[in-house]
Coordinates of C-alpha atoms (C1' of nucleotides) in Angstrom, one line a residue:
Chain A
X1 CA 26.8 -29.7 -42.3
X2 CA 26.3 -32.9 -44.2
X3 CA 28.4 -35.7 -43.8
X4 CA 31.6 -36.0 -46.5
X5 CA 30.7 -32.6 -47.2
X6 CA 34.6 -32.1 -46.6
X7 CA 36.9 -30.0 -44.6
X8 CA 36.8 -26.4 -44.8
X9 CA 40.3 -24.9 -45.3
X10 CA 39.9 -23.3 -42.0
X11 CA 39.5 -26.7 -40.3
X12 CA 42.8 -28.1 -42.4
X13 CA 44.6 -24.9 -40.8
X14 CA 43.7 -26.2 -37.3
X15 CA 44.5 -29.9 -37.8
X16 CA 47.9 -29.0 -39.4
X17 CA 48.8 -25.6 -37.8
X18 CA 49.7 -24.3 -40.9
X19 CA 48.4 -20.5 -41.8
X20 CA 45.1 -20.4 -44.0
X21 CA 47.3 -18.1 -46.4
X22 CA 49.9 -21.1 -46.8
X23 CA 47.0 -23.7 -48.2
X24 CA 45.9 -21.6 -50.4
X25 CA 49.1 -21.0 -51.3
X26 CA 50.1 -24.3 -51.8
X27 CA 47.0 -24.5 -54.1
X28 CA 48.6 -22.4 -56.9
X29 CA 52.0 -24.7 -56.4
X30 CA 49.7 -27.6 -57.1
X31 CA 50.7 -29.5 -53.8
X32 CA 46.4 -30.0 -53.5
X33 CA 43.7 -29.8 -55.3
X34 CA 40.9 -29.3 -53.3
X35 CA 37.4 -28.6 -55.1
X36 CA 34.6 -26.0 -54.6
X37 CA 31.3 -26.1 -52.6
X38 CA 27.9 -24.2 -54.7
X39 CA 29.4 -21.0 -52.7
X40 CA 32.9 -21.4 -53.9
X41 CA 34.5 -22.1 -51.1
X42 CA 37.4 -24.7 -51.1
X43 CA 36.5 -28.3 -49.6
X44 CA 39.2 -30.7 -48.7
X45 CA 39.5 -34.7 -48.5
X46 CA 40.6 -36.1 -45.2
X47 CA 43.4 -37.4 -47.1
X48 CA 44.6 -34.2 -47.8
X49 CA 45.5 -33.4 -43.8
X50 CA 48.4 -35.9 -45.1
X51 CA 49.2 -34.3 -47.9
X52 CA 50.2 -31.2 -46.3
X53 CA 51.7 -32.9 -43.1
X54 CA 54.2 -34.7 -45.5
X55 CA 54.8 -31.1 -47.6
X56 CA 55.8 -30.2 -43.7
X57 CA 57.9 -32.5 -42.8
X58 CA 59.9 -32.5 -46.9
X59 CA 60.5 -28.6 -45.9
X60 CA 62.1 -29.5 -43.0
X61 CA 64.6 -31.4 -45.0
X62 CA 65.1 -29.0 -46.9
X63 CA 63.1 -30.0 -50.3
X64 CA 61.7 -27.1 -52.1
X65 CA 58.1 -26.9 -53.2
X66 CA 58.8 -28.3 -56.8
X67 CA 60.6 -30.9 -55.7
X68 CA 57.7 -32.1 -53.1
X69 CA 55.1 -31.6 -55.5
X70 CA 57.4 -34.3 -57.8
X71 CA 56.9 -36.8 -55.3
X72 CA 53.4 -35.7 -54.5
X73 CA 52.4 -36.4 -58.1
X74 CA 53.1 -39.9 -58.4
X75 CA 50.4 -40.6 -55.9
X76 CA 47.5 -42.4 -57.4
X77 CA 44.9 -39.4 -59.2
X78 CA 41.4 -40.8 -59.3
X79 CA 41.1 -42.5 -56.3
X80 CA 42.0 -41.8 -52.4
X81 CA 45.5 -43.4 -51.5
X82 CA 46.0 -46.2 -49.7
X83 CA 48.5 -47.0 -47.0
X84 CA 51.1 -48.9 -49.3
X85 CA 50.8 -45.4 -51.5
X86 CA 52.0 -43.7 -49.0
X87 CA 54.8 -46.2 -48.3
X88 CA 55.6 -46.2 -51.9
X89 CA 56.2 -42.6 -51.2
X90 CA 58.2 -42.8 -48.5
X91 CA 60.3 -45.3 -49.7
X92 CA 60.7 -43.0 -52.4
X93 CA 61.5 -39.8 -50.6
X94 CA 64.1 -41.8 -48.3
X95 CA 66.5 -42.9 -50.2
X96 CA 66.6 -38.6 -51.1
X97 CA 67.1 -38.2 -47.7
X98 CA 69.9 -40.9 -46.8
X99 CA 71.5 -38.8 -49.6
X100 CA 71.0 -35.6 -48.1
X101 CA 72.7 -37.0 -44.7
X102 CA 75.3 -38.9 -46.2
X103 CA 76.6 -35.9 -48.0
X104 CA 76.3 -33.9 -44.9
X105 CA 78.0 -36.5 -42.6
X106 CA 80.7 -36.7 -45.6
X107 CA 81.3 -33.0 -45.2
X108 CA 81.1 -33.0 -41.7
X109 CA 84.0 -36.0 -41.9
X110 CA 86.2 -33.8 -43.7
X111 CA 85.6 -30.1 -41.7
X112 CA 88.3 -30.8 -38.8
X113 CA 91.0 -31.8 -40.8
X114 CA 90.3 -29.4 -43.8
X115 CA 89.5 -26.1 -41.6
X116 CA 92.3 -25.8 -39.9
X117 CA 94.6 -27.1 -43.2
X118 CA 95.9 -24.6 -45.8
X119 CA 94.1 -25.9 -48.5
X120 CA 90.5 -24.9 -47.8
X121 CA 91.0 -22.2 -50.4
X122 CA 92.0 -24.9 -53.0
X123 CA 90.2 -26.8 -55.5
X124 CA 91.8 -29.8 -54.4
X125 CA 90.1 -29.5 -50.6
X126 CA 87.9 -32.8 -50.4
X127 CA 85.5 -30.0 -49.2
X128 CA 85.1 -28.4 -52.7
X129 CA 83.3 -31.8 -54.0
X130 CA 81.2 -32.7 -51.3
X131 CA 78.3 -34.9 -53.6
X132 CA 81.3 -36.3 -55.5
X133 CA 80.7 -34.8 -58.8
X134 CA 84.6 -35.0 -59.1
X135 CA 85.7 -36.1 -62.2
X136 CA 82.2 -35.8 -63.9
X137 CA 82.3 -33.0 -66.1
X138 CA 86.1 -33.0 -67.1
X139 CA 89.3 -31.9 -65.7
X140 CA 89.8 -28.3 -63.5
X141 CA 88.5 -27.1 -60.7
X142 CA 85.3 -28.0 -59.4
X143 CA 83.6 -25.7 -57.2
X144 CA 81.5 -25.6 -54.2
X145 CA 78.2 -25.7 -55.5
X146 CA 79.2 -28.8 -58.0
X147 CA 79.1 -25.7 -60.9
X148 CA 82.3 -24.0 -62.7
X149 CA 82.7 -20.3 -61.5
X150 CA 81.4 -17.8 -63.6
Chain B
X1 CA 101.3 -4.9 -58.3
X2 CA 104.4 -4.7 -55.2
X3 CA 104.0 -7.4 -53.0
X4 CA 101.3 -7.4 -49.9
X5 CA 98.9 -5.3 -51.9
X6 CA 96.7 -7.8 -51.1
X7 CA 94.6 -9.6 -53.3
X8 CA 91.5 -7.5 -55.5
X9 CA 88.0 -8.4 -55.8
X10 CA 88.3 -10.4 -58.9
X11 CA 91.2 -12.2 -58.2
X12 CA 88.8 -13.5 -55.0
X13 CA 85.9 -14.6 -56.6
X14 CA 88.2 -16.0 -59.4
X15 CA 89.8 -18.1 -56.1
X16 CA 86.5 -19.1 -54.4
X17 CA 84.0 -19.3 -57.3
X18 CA 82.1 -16.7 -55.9
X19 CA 80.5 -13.8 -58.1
X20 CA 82.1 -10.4 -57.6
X21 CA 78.8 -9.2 -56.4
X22 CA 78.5 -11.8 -53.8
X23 CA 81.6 -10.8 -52.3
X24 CA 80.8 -7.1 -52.1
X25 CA 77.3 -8.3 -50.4
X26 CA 79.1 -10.7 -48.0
X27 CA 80.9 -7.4 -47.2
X28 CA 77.4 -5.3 -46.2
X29 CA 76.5 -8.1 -43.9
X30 CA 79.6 -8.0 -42.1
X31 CA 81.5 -11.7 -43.1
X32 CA 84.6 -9.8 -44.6
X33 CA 86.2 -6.2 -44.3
X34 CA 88.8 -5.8 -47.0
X35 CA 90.5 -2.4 -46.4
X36 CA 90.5 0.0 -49.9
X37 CA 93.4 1.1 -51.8
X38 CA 94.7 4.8 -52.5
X39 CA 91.5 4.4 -55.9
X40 CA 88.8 3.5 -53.2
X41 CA 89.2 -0.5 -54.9
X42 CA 88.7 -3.2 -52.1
X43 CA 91.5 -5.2 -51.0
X44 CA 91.6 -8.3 -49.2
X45 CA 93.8 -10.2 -47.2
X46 CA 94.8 -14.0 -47.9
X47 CA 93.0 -15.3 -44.9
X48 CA 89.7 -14.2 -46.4
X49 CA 89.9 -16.7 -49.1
X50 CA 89.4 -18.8 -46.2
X51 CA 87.0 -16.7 -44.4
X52 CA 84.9 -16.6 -47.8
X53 CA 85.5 -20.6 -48.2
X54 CA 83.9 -20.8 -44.7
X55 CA 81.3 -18.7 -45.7
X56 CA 79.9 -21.1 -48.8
X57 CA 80.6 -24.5 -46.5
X58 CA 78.8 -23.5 -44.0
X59 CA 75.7 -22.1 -46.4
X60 CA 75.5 -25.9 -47.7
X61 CA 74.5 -26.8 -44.0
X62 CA 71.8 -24.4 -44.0
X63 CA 73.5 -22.2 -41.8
X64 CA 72.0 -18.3 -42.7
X65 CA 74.6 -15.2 -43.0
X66 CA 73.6 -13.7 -39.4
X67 CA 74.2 -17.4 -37.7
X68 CA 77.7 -17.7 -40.1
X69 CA 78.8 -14.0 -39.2
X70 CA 78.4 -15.1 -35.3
X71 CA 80.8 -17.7 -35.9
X72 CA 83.2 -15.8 -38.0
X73 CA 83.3 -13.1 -35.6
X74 CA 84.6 -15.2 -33.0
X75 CA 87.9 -15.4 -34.7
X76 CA 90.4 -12.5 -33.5
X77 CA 90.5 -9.1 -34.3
X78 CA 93.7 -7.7 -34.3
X79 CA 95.7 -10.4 -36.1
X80 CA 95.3 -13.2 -38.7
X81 CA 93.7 -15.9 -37.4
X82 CA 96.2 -19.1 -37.1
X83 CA 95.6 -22.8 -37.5
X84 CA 94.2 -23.1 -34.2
X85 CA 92.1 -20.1 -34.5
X86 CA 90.3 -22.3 -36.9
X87 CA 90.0 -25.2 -35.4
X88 CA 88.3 -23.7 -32.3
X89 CA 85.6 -22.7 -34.7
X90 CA 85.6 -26.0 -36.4
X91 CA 85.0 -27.8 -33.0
X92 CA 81.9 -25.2 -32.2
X93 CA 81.0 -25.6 -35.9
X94 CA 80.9 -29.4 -35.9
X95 CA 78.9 -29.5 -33.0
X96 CA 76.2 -27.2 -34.4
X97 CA 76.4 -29.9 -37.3
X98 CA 75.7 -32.9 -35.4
X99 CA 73.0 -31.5 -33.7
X100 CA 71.4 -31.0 -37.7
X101 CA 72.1 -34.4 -38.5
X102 CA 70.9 -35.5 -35.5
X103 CA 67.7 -34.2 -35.9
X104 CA 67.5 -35.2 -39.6
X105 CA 68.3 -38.5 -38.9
X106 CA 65.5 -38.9 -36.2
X107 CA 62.7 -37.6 -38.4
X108 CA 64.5 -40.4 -40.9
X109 CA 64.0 -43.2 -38.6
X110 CA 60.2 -42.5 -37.9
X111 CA 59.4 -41.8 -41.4
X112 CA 58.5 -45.0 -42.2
X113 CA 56.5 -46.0 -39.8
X114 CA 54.7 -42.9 -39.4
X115 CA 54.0 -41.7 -43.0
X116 CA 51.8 -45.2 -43.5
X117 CA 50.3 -44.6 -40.6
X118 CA 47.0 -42.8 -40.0
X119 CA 48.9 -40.4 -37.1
X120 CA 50.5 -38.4 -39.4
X121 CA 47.8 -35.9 -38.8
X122 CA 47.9 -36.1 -35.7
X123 CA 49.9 -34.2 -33.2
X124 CA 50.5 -37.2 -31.4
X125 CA 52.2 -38.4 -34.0
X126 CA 56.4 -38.4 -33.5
X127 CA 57.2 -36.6 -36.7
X128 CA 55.7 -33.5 -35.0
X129 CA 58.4 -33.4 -32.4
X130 CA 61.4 -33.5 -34.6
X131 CA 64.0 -31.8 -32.3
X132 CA 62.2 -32.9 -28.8
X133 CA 60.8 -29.7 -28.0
X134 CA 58.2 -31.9 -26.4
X135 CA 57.0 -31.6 -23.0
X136 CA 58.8 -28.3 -22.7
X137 CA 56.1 -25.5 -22.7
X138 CA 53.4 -27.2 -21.1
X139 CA 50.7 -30.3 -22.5
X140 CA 48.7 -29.6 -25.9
X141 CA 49.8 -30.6 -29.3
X142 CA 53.2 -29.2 -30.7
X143 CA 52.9 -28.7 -34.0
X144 CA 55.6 -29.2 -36.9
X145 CA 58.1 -26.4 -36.8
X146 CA 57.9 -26.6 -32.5
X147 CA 55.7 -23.7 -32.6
X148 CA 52.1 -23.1 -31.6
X149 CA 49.9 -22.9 -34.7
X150 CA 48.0 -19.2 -35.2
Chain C
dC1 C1' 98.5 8.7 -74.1
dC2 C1' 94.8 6.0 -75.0
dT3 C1' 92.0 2.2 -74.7
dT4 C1' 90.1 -1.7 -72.5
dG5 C1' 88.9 -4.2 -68.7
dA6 C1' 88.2 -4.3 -63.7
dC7 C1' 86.0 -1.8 -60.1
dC8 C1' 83.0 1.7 -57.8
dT9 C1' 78.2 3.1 -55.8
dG10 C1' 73.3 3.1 -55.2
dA11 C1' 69.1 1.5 -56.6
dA12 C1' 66.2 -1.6 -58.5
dG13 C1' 65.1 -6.4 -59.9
dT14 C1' 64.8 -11.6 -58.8
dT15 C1' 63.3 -16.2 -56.6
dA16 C1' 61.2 -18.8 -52.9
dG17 C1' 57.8 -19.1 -49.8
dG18 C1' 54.7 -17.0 -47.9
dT19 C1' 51.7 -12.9 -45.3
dT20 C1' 48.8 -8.8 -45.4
dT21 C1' 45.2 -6.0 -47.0
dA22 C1' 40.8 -4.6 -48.9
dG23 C1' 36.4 -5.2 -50.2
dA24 C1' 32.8 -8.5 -51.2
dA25 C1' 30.2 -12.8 -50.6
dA26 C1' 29.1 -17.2 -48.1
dT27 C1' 28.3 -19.5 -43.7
dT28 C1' 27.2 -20.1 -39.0
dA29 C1' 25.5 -18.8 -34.4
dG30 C1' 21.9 -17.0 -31.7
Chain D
dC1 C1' 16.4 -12.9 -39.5
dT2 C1' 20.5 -10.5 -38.0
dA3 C1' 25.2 -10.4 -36.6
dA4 C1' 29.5 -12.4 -36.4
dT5 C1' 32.7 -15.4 -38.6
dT6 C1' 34.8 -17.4 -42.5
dT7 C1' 36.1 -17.4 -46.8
dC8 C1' 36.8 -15.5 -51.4
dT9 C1' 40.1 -13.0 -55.0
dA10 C1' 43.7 -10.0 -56.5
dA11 C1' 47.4 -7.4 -55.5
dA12 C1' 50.8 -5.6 -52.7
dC13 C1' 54.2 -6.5 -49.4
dC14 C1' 57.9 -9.2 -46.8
dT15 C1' 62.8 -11.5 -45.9
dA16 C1' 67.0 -13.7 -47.5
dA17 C1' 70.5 -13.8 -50.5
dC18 C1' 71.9 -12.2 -54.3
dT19 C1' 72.2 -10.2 -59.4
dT20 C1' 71.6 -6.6 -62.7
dC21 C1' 71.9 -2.0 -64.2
dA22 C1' 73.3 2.8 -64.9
dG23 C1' 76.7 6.0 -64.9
dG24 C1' 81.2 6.9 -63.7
dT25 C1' 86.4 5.8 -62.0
dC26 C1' 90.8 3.2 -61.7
dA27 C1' 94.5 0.5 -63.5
dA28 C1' 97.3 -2.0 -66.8
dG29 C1' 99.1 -2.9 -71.6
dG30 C1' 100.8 -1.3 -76.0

DNA sequence: CCTTGACCTGAAGTTAGGTTTAGAAATTAG
DNA sequence: CTAATTTCTAAACCTAACTTCAGGTCAAGG
């Protein structure tokens, strides 16, 4: 095998630990692009081991597919990325995260006192607006998921 | 409607939010038992408003039915479940949480370093130990989800 | 009484995120 | 060169958590 010939997707399921089934898989989500060898057989860029350790660790929090492939996409296209790319990214994909917790540690704030109280099956529980969409959207109830019933 | 019928289906999901469908599926998995009227219609006590409000709070932590049902069904049987009913399960609840945040907030705190980095490949790398499973199993690379790969 | 809306059951459909399978072609090891 | 691996595609299958649908029943208002 030549040098730079590239990683077969068999030796990216190794280095990562994901399944062969899941790269491929991520193929048709877009989250890589790898390109073909003259047998058709996927190659892969070093860079791409990266690629799908940060799609790894985005699940983890809880990011769907889409939503990783967002930030993916705003990664440079013609040219391998650099290190301040990737901080770019991460800086990026961060502040998502300190949103994430800060929402959970908000609802977490409020379970003791709003558990054992009468009005967890009321609108007006501080836990039936946990992101703080109160008052966005008009008067009545807001519900759990930030969406009017129905 | 004389009084202590108990509450109907709709009148439920009107309360929570909840589809009417939801509600009857929450039932299959075990999270409510409503007892049924002389015309076969469910009927539902007050206390599974809160039940049900438990039910979508603790879905927004990631918590799956199965894992929600084990809490729920350490409330007591015979009786309604009082204020302090609910508070023992907010205390076991809560801790659950912080052990979530916990771990999110750890794999927040390396991300920065890490995802610049060339180790984010690697196994060494701290973002593959997330929760600490480390060094419990034996040596050899942990991969992401604390898993072996294959 | 009659109509309308709420409710019933069971089965099938939906989305996300993959895995499994089957049969064929490419690659690698000896 | 031959045999054993890998890889290929397409389609089917899988789980969780529901929703939708079809065909029928129950309940409440006028």
């Amino acid at each position: 095998m030549a040098i730079s010939e590239g990683l077969s997707i068999g030796a990216l399921a190794d280095r990562t630990g994901l399944a062969v089934s899941a790269i491929r898989y991520y193929e048709t989500q877009g989250l890589i692009r790898p390109w073909r060898n003259a047998g058709g057989q996927r190659r892969f860029q070093r860079s791409d081991l990266r690629r799908l350790s940060f799609v790894m660790i985005a699940q983890q929090f809880g990011f769907t597919l889409p939503e990783i492939r967002a930030e993916l996409d705003r990664l440079p296209g013609g040219r391998t990325p650099t290190r301040s790319d990737w901080a770019r990214i991460s800086r990026s994909f961060r502040t998502r995260l300190d949103e994430k917790i800060g929402a959970l540690e908000k609802l977490r704030d409020n379970l003791d006192g709003c558990i054992g109280c009468g009005c967890l099956s009321l609108p007006a529980c501080a836990l039936y607006n946990p992101v703080d969409k109160a008052a966005a959207g008009g008067q009545g109830p807001r519900y759990l998921m930030g969406d009017t019933p129905e």
